[in-house]
Tab-separated table of C-alpha atoms in Angstrom:
chain	number	residue	atom	x	y	z
A	1	MET	CA	-103.449	-99.116	178.314
A	2	LYS	CA	-106.844	-99.927	178.810
A	3	GLY	CA	-107.015	-103.166	180.621
A	4	LYS	CA	-109.652	-106.360	178.881
A	5	GLY	CA	-112.940	-106.041	180.400
A	6	LYS	CA	-116.028	-108.717	179.487
A	7	THR	CA	-116.207	-109.716	175.728
A	8	GLY	CA	-119.618	-107.906	174.999
A	9	GLY	CA	-121.280	-107.955	177.927
A	10	LYS	CA	-121.385	-104.799	181.193
A	11	LYS	CA	-118.161	-104.001	183.288
A	12	ASP	CA	-118.931	-104.752	186.929
A	13	SER	CA	-119.635	-101.885	189.174
A	14	VAL	CA	-116.823	-101.444	191.906
A	15	ILE	CA	-116.838	-98.886	195.158
A	16	VAL	CA	-113.426	-98.818	196.508
A	17	VAL	CA	-112.805	-97.962	200.131
A	18	ALA	CA	-109.629	-96.162	201.387
A	19	GLY	CA	-109.090	-95.445	205.227
A	20	GLU	CA	-107.050	-96.227	207.947
A	21	GLY	CA	-108.009	-99.169	209.902
A	22	ASN	CA	-109.539	-102.261	207.996
A	23	PHE	CA	-111.802	-101.648	211.123
A	24	ASP	CA	-113.036	-99.193	209.994
A	25	ARG	CA	-113.115	-99.724	206.210
A	26	GLU	CA	-115.294	-103.355	207.695
A	27	VAL	CA	-117.545	-100.577	209.399
A	28	LEU	CA	-118.268	-98.334	206.101
A	29	ARG	CA	-118.280	-101.261	204.196
A	30	HIS	CA	-121.580	-102.111	205.627
A	31	LEU	CA	-122.952	-98.882	205.255
A	32	VAL	CA	-122.112	-98.606	201.452
A	33	ARG	CA	-123.402	-102.272	201.160
A	34	ALA	CA	-127.279	-100.890	202.531
A	35	PHE	CA	-127.136	-97.982	199.977
A	36	ARG	CA	-125.766	-99.943	196.822
A	37	PRO	CA	-125.961	-103.203	196.769
A	38	ASP	CA	-125.469	-103.597	192.973
A	39	ALA	CA	-121.826	-103.110	193.612
A	40	LYS	CA	-118.621	-104.854	194.689
A	41	ILE	CA	-117.150	-103.085	197.173
A	42	VAL	CA	-113.675	-103.163	197.861
A	43	ASN	CA	-111.599	-102.803	200.776
A	44	LEU	CA	-108.333	-100.859	200.200
A	45	ARG	CA	-105.662	-103.532	201.853
A	46	ASP	CA	-103.382	-100.252	202.338
A	47	LYS	CA	-103.528	-97.745	204.702
A	48	THR	CA	-104.539	-94.224	203.829
A	49	TYR	CA	-103.997	-91.071	205.673
A	50	LEU	CA	-105.349	-87.236	204.870
A	51	ARG	CA	-105.864	-86.313	209.114
A	52	ASP	CA	-102.977	-83.749	209.209
A	53	ALA	CA	-102.071	-84.296	205.734
A	54	ASP	CA	-101.220	-80.336	205.180
A	55	LYS	CA	-98.623	-79.492	202.374
A	56	GLN	CA	-98.393	-83.186	201.698
A	57	LEU	CA	-101.946	-84.046	201.300
A	58	THR	CA	-101.714	-83.861	197.019
A	59	PRO	CA	-99.116	-86.381	197.001
A	60	ARG	CA	-101.568	-88.616	199.086
A	61	ILE	CA	-103.992	-88.667	196.729
A	62	ASP	CA	-102.264	-89.154	194.191
A	63	ARG	CA	-101.383	-92.117	195.393
A	64	LEU	CA	-104.559	-92.822	196.752
A	65	ARG	CA	-105.564	-92.707	192.600
A	66	THR	CA	-103.153	-95.301	192.221
A	67	LEU	CA	-104.158	-97.639	194.217
A	68	VAL	CA	-107.546	-97.407	193.273
A	69	GLN	CA	-107.056	-97.048	190.131
A	70	GLY	CA	-105.016	-100.992	190.956
A	71	ALA	CA	-107.899	-102.434	192.775
A	72	SER	CA	-110.842	-101.008	190.361
A	73	ALA	CA	-108.776	-102.805	186.855
A	74	ARG	CA	-111.017	-103.985	184.375
A	75	ALA	CA	-114.377	-102.413	186.151
A	76	GLU	CA	-115.803	-99.568	186.304
A	77	LEU	CA	-115.168	-97.502	189.286
A	78	ALA	CA	-118.730	-96.058	190.198
A	79	GLY	CA	-117.514	-94.165	193.633
A	80	ILE	CA	-114.678	-93.668	196.336
A	81	VAL	CA	-115.143	-93.886	200.387
A	82	VAL	CA	-112.973	-92.694	201.898
A	83	HIS	CA	-112.283	-93.311	206.179
A	84	VAL	CA	-110.737	-90.016	207.600
A	85	ASP	CA	-110.387	-91.029	211.479
A	86	LEU	CA	-109.496	-87.234	213.505
A	87	ASP	CA	-109.191	-86.472	216.898
A	88	LEU	CA	-112.101	-84.063	218.641
A	89	VAL	CA	-112.203	-80.529	216.381
A	90	ASN	CA	-113.992	-77.453	216.583
A	91	GLU	CA	-117.209	-76.616	214.276
A	92	GLU	CA	-114.742	-74.199	211.945
A	93	LYS	CA	-112.151	-76.309	212.174
A	94	TYR	CA	-114.482	-79.801	210.768
A	95	ARG	CA	-115.887	-77.511	208.251
A	96	GLU	CA	-112.578	-76.315	207.138
A	97	ILE	CA	-110.309	-79.794	207.043
A	98	ARG	CA	-113.115	-81.607	205.272
A	99	ARG	CA	-113.578	-78.814	202.402
A	100	ARG	CA	-110.422	-79.040	201.957
A	101	ILE	CA	-110.011	-83.278	201.634
A	102	SER	CA	-113.184	-82.733	199.955
A	103	ALA	CA	-111.935	-80.268	197.092
A	104	GLU	CA	-108.441	-82.911	196.146
A	105	LEU	CA	-110.359	-85.785	195.810
A	106	ARG	CA	-113.257	-84.311	193.713
A	107	ASN	CA	-109.911	-83.125	191.146
A	108	ALA	CA	-108.600	-86.527	191.225
A	109	PHE	CA	-111.598	-88.667	190.954
A	110	ALA	CA	-114.045	-87.510	188.092
A	111	CYS	CA	-116.786	-90.926	190.186
A	112	PRO	CA	-119.228	-90.475	192.970
A	113	LEU	CA	-117.326	-90.293	196.579
A	114	ALA	CA	-118.190	-90.098	200.576
A	115	ILE	CA	-116.185	-88.915	203.070
A	116	ALA	CA	-116.607	-90.043	206.488
A	117	LEU	CA	-114.620	-87.227	208.348
A	118	ALA	CA	-115.064	-89.160	211.753
A	119	ALA	CA	-114.349	-86.334	214.189
A	120	PHE	CA	-113.012	-88.833	217.029
A	121	GLU	CA	-113.825	-91.692	216.703
A	122	MET	CA	-115.746	-94.135	214.400
A	123	GLU	CA	-117.669	-95.720	218.004
A	124	ALA	CA	-119.504	-92.135	218.350
A	125	TRP	CA	-121.377	-92.962	214.464
A	126	LEU	CA	-122.018	-96.703	215.954
A	127	MET	CA	-123.845	-95.400	219.778
A	128	GLN	CA	-126.593	-94.493	217.386
A	129	PHE	CA	-127.497	-97.806	217.265
A	130	PRO	CA	-128.004	-99.384	220.793
A	131	SER	CA	-129.891	-102.411	219.457
A	132	ALA	CA	-126.970	-103.780	217.279
A	133	PHE	CA	-124.596	-103.879	220.699
A	134	THR	CA	-127.702	-106.341	221.699
A	135	LYS	CA	-127.795	-108.052	218.752
A	136	VAL	CA	-124.032	-109.191	218.781
A	137	ASN	CA	-124.214	-110.271	222.909
A	138	SER	CA	-127.900	-109.563	224.406
A	139	SER	CA	-125.612	-107.750	228.190
A	140	TRP	CA	-124.363	-104.610	226.082
A	141	ALA	CA	-127.139	-102.653	226.752
A	142	LEU	CA	-125.910	-98.881	225.992
A	143	LYS	CA	-126.800	-96.648	229.035
A	144	ALA	CA	-129.544	-94.802	228.687
A	145	ARG	CA	-127.413	-91.235	228.984
A	146	TYR	CA	-125.941	-91.706	225.521
A	147	LYS	CA	-129.501	-93.229	223.704
A	148	GLY	CA	-131.283	-89.613	221.924
A	149	CYS	CA	-128.213	-87.631	221.972
A	150	ASP	CA	-125.484	-86.071	219.457
A	151	LEU	CA	-123.149	-88.057	219.793
A	152	ALA	CA	-120.580	-85.693	218.387
A	153	LYS	CA	-120.498	-84.349	220.942
A	154	VAL	CA	-119.611	-87.614	223.885
A	155	HIS	CA	-116.111	-87.640	224.575
A	156	ASP	CA	-113.546	-90.636	223.668
A	157	PRO	CA	-116.655	-92.474	222.933
A	158	LYS	CA	-114.369	-96.121	222.768
A	159	LYS	CA	-113.060	-95.435	226.288
A	160	VAL	CA	-117.090	-95.171	227.205
A	161	LEU	CA	-118.286	-98.301	225.748
A	162	ARG	CA	-115.146	-99.820	227.914
A	163	GLU	CA	-116.714	-98.478	230.735
A	164	HIS	CA	-119.775	-100.471	230.402
A	165	SER	CA	-118.252	-103.094	232.144
A	166	TRP	CA	-119.706	-105.152	229.795
A	167	ARG	CA	-118.538	-109.021	229.948
A	168	PRO	CA	-116.756	-109.507	227.490
A	169	PRO	CA	-115.226	-106.021	227.653
A	170	TYR	CA	-116.823	-104.108	224.014
A	171	GLN	CA	-112.881	-104.653	221.986
A	172	VAL	CA	-112.594	-102.064	218.250
A	173	SER	CA	-112.568	-105.481	216.552
A	174	ASP	CA	-116.564	-105.861	217.237
A	175	ALA	CA	-117.387	-102.580	215.401
A	176	PRO	CA	-118.237	-103.882	211.924
A	177	ARG	CA	-120.633	-106.551	214.016
A	178	ILE	CA	-122.402	-103.926	215.249
A	179	MET	CA	-122.416	-101.922	211.289
A	180	GLU	CA	-123.658	-105.105	209.873
A	181	LYS	CA	-125.688	-105.878	213.368
A	182	ALA	CA	-127.511	-101.990	212.207
A	183	LEU	CA	-128.703	-102.948	208.983
A	184	GLY	CA	-132.265	-104.324	209.140
A	185	ALA	CA	-133.950	-107.031	207.098
A	186	ASP	CA	-134.344	-105.223	203.923
A	187	GLY	CA	-130.772	-104.995	204.327
A	188	LYS	CA	-131.078	-100.833	204.926
A	189	VAL	CA	-129.508	-99.201	208.242
A	190	ILE	CA	-131.997	-99.004	210.792
A	191	ARG	CA	-133.559	-95.354	211.821
A	192	PRO	CA	-130.947	-93.934	214.806
A	193	GLU	CA	-131.518	-92.927	217.743
A	194	GLY	CA	-129.442	-89.882	218.502
A	195	LYS	CA	-127.782	-88.102	216.292
A	196	ASN	CA	-124.233	-87.786	214.637
A	197	ARG	CA	-122.882	-84.936	212.423
A	198	SER	CA	-120.281	-86.780	210.132
A	199	TYR	CA	-122.476	-89.171	210.521
A	200	ASP	CA	-124.760	-88.162	208.406
A	201	GLU	CA	-122.760	-85.527	206.369
A	202	PHE	CA	-122.234	-89.421	205.100
A	203	VAL	CA	-125.033	-91.018	204.634
A	204	ALA	CA	-126.251	-87.988	202.614
A	205	GLU	CA	-123.499	-87.833	200.009
A	206	LEU	CA	-123.916	-92.018	199.680
A	207	ALA	CA	-126.959	-91.590	199.191
A	208	ALA	CA	-126.745	-89.239	196.450
A	209	TRP	CA	-125.193	-91.799	194.325
């Protein structure tokens, strides 16, 4: 049975963000807003674990579909963003996991999808925007060797940030504010310094919407 929408008017567009951690979902919410400022963005509170799901992947995506339907009730589902946090994997394994999860999600949902398959941690995405760290705290200057490099190859970026001896030290809870500061005055994402494969693929999917 269809839910009641707005009488005589166009339904609101909703983009649903799913994933394991709230801070990671908040980082993605800021990124999505840069590409779709017209849509309402809803973060699912329930944690979605697709990492290493193997034979349990289909039932987990079935559960995700139920959650998404609830979050987008009485609205037009404009897209789904899913964050999957991985341990460091090699190129072949990364591609295999992305293909498998993408195929399952596309079978389950008819709307546009964007998969944030972070090959290690979200901090490797944030480190592409050193000026955003400084905007959050003026003493947070990223070391020069991490600027302009391939950040997907930085081992344990969360530990790297904590080893910068910043005061106060970086905390995971700072990640959403850093991503927010990576948006320019026009609401778009500023140009990254360096690169990160999983970030590039995610942004390309968002841009294709």
